[in-house]
Tab-separated table of C-alpha atoms and ligand atoms in Angstrom:
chain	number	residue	atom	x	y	z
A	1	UNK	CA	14.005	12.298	-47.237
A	2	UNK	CA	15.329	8.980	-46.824
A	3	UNK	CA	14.758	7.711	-50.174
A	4	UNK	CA	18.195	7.352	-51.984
A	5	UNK	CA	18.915	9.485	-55.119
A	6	UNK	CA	21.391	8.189	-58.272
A	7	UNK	CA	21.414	5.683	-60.700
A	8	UNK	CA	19.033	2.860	-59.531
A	9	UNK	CA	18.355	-0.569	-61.977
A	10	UNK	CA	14.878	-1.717	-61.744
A	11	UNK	CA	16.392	-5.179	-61.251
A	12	UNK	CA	15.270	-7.903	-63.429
A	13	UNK	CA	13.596	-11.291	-62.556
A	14	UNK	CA	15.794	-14.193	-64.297
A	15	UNK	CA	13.154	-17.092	-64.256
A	16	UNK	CA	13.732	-20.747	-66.103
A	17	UNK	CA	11.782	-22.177	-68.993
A	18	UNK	CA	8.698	-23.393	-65.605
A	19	UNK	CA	8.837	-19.567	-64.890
A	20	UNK	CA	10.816	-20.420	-61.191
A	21	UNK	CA	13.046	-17.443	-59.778
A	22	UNK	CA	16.648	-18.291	-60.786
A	23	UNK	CA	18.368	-17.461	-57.335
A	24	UNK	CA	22.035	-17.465	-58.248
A	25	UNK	CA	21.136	-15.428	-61.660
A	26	UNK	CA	19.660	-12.815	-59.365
A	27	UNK	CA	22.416	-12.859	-57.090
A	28	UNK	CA	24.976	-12.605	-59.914
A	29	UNK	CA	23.141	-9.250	-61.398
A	30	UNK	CA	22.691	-7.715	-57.887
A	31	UNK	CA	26.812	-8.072	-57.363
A	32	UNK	CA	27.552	-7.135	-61.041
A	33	UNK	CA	25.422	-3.927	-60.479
A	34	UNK	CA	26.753	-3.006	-57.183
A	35	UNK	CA	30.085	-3.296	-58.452
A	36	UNK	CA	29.806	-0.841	-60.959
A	37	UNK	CA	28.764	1.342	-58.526
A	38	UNK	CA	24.366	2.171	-58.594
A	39	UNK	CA	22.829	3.608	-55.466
A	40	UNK	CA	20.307	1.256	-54.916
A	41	UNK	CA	17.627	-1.486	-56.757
A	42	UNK	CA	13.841	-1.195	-57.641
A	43	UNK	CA	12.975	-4.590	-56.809
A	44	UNK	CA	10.073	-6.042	-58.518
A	45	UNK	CA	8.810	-3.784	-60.833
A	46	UNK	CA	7.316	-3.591	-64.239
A	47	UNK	CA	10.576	-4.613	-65.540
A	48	UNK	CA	11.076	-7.287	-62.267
A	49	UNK	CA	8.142	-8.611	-64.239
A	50	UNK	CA	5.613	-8.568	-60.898
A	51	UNK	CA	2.716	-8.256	-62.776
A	52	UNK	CA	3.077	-11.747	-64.660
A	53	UNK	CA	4.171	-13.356	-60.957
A	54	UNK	CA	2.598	-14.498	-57.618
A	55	UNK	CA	2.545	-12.788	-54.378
A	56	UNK	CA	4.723	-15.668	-52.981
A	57	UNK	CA	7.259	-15.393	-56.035
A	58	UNK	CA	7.221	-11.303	-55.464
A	59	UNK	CA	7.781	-12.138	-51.584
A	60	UNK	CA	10.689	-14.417	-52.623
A	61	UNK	CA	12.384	-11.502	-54.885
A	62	UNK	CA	12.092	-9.143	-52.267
A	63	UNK	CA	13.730	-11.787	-49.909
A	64	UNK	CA	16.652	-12.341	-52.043
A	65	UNK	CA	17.668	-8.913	-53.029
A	66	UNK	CA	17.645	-7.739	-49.242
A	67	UNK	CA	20.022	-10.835	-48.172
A	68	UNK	CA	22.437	-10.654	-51.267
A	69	UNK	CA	22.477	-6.569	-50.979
A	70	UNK	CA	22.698	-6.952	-47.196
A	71	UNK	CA	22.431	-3.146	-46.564
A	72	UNK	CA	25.042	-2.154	-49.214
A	73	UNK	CA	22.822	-0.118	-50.853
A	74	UNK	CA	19.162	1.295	-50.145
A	75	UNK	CA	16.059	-0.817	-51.671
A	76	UNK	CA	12.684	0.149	-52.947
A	77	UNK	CA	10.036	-2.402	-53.024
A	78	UNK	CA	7.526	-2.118	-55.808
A	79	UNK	CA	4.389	-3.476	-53.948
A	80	UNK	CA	1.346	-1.997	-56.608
A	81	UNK	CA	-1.022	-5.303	-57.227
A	82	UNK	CA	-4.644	-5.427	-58.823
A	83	UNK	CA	-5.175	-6.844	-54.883
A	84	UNK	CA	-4.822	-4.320	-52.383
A	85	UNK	CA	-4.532	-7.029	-49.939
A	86	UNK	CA	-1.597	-8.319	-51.671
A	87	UNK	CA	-0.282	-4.785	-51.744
A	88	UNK	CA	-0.797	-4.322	-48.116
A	89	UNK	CA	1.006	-7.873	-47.300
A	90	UNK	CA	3.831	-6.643	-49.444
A	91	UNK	CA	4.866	-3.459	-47.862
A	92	UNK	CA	4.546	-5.350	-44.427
A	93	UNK	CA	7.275	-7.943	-45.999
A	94	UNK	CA	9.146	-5.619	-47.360
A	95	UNK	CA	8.996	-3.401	-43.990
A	96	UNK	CA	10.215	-6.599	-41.974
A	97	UNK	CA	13.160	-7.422	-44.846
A	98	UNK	CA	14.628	-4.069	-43.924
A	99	UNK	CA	13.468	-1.923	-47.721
A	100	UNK	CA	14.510	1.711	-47.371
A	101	UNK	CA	10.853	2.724	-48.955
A	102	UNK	CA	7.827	0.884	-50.846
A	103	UNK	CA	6.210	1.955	-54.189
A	104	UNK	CA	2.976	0.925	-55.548
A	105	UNK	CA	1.730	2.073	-59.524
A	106	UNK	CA	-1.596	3.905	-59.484
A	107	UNK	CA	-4.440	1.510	-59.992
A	108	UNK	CA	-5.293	0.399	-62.770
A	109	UNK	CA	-7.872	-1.407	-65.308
A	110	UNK	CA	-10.986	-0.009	-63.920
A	111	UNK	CA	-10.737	3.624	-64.645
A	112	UNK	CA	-10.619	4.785	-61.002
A	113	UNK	CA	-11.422	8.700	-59.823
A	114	UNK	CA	-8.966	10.289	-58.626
A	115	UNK	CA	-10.562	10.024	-55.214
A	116	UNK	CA	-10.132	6.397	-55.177
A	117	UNK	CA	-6.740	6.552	-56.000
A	118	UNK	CA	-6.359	9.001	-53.490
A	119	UNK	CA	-7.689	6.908	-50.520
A	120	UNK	CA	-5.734	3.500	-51.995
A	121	UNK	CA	-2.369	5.461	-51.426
A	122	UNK	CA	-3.472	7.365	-48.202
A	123	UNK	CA	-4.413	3.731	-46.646
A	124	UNK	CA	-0.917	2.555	-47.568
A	125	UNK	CA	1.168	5.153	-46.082
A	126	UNK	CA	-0.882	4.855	-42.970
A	127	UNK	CA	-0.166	0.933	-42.671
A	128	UNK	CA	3.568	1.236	-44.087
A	129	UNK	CA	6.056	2.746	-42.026
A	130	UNK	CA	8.608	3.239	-44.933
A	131	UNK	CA	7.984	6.345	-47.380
A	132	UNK	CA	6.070	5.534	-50.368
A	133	UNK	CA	7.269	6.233	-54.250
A	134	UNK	CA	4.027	6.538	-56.585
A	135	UNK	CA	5.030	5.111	-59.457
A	136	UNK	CA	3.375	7.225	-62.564
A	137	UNK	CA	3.446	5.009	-66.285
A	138	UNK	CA	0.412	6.288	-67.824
A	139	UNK	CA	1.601	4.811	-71.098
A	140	UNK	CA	0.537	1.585	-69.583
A	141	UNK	CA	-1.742	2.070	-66.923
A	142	UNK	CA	-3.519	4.038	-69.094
A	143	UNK	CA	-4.538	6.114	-66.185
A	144	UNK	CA	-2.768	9.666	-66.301
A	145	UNK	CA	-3.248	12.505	-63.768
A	146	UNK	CA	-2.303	16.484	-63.792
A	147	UNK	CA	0.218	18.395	-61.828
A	148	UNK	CA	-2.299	19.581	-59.685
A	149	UNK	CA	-3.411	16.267	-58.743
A	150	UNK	CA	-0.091	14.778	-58.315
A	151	UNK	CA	0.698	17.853	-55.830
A	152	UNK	CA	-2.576	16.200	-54.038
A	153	UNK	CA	-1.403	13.109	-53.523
A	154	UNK	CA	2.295	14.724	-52.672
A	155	UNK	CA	0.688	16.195	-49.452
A	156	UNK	CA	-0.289	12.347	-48.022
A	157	UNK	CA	1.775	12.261	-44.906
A	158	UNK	CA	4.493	9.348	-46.186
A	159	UNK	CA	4.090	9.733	-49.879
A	160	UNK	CA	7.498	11.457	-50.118
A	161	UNK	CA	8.357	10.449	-54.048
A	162	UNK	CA	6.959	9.836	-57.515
A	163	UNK	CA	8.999	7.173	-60.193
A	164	UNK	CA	7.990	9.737	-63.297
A	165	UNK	CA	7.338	7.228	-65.837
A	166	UNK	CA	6.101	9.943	-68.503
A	167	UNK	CA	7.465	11.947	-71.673
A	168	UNK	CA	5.678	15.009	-70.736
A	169	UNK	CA	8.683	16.768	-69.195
A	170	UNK	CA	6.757	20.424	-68.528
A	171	UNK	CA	4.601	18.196	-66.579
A	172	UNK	CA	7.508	17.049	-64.737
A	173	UNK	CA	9.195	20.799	-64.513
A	174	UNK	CA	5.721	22.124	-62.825
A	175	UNK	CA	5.908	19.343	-60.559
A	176	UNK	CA	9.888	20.484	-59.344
A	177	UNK	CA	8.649	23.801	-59.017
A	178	UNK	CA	5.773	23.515	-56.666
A	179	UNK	CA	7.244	20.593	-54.579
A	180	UNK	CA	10.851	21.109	-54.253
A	181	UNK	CA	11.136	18.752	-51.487
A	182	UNK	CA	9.591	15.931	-53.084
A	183	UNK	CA	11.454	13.159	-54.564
A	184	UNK	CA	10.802	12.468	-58.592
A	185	UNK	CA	12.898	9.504	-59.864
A	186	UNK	CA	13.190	9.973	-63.661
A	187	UNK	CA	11.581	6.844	-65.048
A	188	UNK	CA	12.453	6.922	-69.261
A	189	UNK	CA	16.186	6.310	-69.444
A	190	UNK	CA	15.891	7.860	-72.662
A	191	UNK	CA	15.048	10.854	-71.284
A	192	UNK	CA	17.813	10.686	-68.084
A	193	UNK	CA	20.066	14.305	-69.330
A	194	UNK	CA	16.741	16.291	-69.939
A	195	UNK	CA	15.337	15.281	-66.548
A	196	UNK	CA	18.650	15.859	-64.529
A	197	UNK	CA	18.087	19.514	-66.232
A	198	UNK	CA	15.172	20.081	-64.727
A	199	UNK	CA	16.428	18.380	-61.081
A	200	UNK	CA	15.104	15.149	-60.775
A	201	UNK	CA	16.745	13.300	-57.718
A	202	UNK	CA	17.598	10.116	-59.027
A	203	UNK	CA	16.821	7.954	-61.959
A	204	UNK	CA	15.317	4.280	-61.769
A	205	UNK	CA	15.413	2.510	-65.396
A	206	UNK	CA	14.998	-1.181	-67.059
A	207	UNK	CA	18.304	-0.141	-69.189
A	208	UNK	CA	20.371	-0.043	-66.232
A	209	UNK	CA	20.877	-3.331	-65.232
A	210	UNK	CA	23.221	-3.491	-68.459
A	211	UNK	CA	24.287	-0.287	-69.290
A	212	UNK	CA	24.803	0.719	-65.422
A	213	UNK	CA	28.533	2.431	-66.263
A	214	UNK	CA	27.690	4.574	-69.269
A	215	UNK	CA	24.854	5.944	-66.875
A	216	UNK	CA	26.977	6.695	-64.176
A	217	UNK	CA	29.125	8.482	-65.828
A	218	UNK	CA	26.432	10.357	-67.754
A	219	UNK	CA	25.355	11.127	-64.090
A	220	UNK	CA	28.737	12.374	-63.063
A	221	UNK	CA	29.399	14.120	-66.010
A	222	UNK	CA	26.018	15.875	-65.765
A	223	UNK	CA	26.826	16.490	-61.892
A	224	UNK	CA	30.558	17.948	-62.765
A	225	UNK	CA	29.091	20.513	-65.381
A	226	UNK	CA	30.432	18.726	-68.763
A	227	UNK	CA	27.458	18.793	-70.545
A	228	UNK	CA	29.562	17.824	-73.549
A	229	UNK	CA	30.298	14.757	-72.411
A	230	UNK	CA	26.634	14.349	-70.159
A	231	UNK	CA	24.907	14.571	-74.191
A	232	UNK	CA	27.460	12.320	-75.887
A	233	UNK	CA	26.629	9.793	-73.393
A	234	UNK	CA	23.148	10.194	-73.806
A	235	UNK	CA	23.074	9.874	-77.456
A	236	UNK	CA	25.300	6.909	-77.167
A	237	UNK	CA	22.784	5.235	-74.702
A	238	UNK	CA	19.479	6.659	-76.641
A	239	UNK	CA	20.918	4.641	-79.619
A	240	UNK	CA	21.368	1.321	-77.332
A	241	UNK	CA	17.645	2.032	-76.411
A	242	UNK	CA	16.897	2.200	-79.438
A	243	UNK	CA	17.947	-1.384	-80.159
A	244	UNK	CA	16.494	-2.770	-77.341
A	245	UNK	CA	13.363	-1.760	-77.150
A	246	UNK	CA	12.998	-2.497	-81.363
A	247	UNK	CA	14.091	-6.241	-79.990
A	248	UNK	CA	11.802	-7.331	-77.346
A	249	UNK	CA	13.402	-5.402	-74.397
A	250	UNK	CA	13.153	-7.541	-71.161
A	251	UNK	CA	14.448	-10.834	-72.597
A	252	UNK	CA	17.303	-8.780	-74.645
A	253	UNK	CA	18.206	-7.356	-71.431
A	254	UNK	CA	18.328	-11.262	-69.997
A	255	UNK	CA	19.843	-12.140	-73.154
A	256	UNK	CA	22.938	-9.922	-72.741
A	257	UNK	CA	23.164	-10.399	-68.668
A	258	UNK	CA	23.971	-14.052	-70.165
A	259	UNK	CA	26.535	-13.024	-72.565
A	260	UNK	CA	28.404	-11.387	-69.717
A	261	UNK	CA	28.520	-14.306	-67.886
A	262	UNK	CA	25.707	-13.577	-65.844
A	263	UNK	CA	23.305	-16.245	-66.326
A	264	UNK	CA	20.574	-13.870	-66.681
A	265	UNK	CA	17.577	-16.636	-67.688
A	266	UNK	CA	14.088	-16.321	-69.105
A	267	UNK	CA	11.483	-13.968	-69.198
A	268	UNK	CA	7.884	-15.245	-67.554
A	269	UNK	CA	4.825	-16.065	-70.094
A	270	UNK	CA	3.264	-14.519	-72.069
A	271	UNK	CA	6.791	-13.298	-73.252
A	272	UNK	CA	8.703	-15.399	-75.545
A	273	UNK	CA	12.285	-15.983	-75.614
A	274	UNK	CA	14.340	-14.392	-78.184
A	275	UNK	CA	14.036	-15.659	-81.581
A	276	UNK	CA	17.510	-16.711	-83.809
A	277	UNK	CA	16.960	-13.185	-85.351
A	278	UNK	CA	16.641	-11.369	-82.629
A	279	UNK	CA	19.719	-13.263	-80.936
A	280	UNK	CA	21.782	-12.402	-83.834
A	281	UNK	CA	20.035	-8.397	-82.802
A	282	UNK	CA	21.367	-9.116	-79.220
A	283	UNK	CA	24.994	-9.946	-79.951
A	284	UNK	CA	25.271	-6.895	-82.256
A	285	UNK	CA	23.461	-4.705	-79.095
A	286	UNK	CA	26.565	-6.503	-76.724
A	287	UNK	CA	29.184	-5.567	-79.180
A	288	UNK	CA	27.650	-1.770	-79.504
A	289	UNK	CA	27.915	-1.260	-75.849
A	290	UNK	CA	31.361	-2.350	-75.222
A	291	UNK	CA	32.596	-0.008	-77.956
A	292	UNK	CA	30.790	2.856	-76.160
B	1	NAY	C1	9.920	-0.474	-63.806
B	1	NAY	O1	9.056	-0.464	-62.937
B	1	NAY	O2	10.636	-1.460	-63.949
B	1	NAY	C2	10.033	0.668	-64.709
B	1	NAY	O3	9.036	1.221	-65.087
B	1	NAY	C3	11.368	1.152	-65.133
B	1	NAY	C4	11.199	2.167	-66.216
B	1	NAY	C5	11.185	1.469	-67.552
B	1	NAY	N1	9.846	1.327	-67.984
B	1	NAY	C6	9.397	0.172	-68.483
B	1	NAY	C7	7.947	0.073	-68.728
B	1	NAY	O4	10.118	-0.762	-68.758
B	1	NAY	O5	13.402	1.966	-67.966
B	1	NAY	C8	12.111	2.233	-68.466
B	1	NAY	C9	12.041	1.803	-69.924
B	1	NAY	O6	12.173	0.401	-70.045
B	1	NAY	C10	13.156	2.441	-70.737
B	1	NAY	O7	13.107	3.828	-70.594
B	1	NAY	C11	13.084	2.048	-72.215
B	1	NAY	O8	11.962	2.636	-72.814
């Protein structure tokens, strides 16, 4: 497959106080990233905040991280809307700004059968040239599916991936048994060692954008048999999880992008920015992570 594997952000969108796309902050965590060494962006995802943006602002995201990483690195486009037009415009812009693959979330909000689901992802691959990632959260999409089903939607010529959003890791094990050439990204960062056990090809996580070297070497470490050092790692990064996500995770993760020097910005509305208390949370989350 030509979908990358390895330690992949999904990339944050810094915004200002109107909610407007803060190009050079975007710029500035792309070459940060890439520097330490990841193996490729999810651009516009949950955590790129798409859901709380218009198509135009997604289109301009996609735009900038395919000049600044200027084939460096292999993109995914997340391209999932409520729309399916908007979907379908997106994987044609993302097609034409040279993404490696697209990826669109299962529908949600309306409780749809599986055979609607089915024909939404079917129609996509046969517009989209690039392979498409199904990205599975059904934690908030409230929309889950078996291993059976997932296997279904595996056999769509083009849908050559899943972004396995989901604690239920015998779920995920069935899933590497019956399709071994399938892709599955891990999607819980919390759960990265337990996943790469059960051979998961790459791992795509919010975390990442700041805590890109620890994972890495968890990856290598994992990769080079040192599971000592793979679980160590883990725990270390479980317990910087731990603090972020108990302190508003998205703007803690802009939050600390700006202590680094990386501008970072806001977080689109309805999210708030950080309170006092929770910056004071933020700056003892920076110091944790460069003790690590
Ligand atoms: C996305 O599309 O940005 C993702 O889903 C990345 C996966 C993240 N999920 C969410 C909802 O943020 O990295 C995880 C998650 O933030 C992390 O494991 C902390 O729980």
């Amino acid at each position: 497959s030509a979908l990358p594997g390895g330690i992949i952000p999904a990339l944050l969108t810094p915004v200002d106080s109107r909610g407007d796309i803060l190009r050079d902050h975007l710029v500035s965590l792309l070459e940060y990233t890439l520097d330490c060494g990841v193996s490729g962006f999810y651009v516009g995802g949950s955590t790129g905040e798409c859901f709380l943006m218009s198509v135009s602002q997604r289109k301009e995201v996609l735009s900038i991280a395919s000049e600044t990483v200027s084939g460096r690195v292999p993109l995914i486009a997340h391209i999932g809307a409520q729309n399916v037009d908007d979907s379908f415009y997106l994987a044609e812009e993302a097609h034409a700004l040279g993404y490696s693959a697209i990826s669109a979330v299962t529908p949600y909000y309306y409780g749809f059968s599986f055979q609607e689901v089915f024909s939404y992802y079917q129609e996509l691959c046969q517009i989209s040239q690039l392979p498409m990632v199904m990205y599975f959260i059904p934690a908030l999409t409230g929309r889950t599916f078996t291993s059976q089903e997932i296997a279904r939607l595996a056999a769509i010529p083009g849908l050559e991936g899943i972004k396995f959003t989901d604690g239920d890791l015998f779920k995920l094990e069935r899933l590497r048994g019956q399709l071994p050439d399938f892709v599955i990204y891990s999607g819980y960062d919390e759960l990265l060692l337990p996943s790469l056990s059960l051979g998961v090809n790459g791992a795509i996580g919010s975390t990442y954008n700041v805590t890109a070297p620890l994972v890495i070497a968890l990856w290598e470490s994992f990769r080079e048999g040192d599971l000592a050092r793979a679980g160590h790692l883990q725990r270390e990064l479980n317990t910087i999880i731990e603090m972020l996500v108990g302190n508003n995770l998205y703007p803690t993760l802009k939050d600390l992008l700006a202590r680094r020097g990386l501008g970072g910005g806001l977080c689109r509305r309805p999210f708030l920015p950080l309170t006092a208390s929770q910056k004071e949370e933020s700056a003892r989350i920076d110091t944790h992570i460069t003790r690590v």
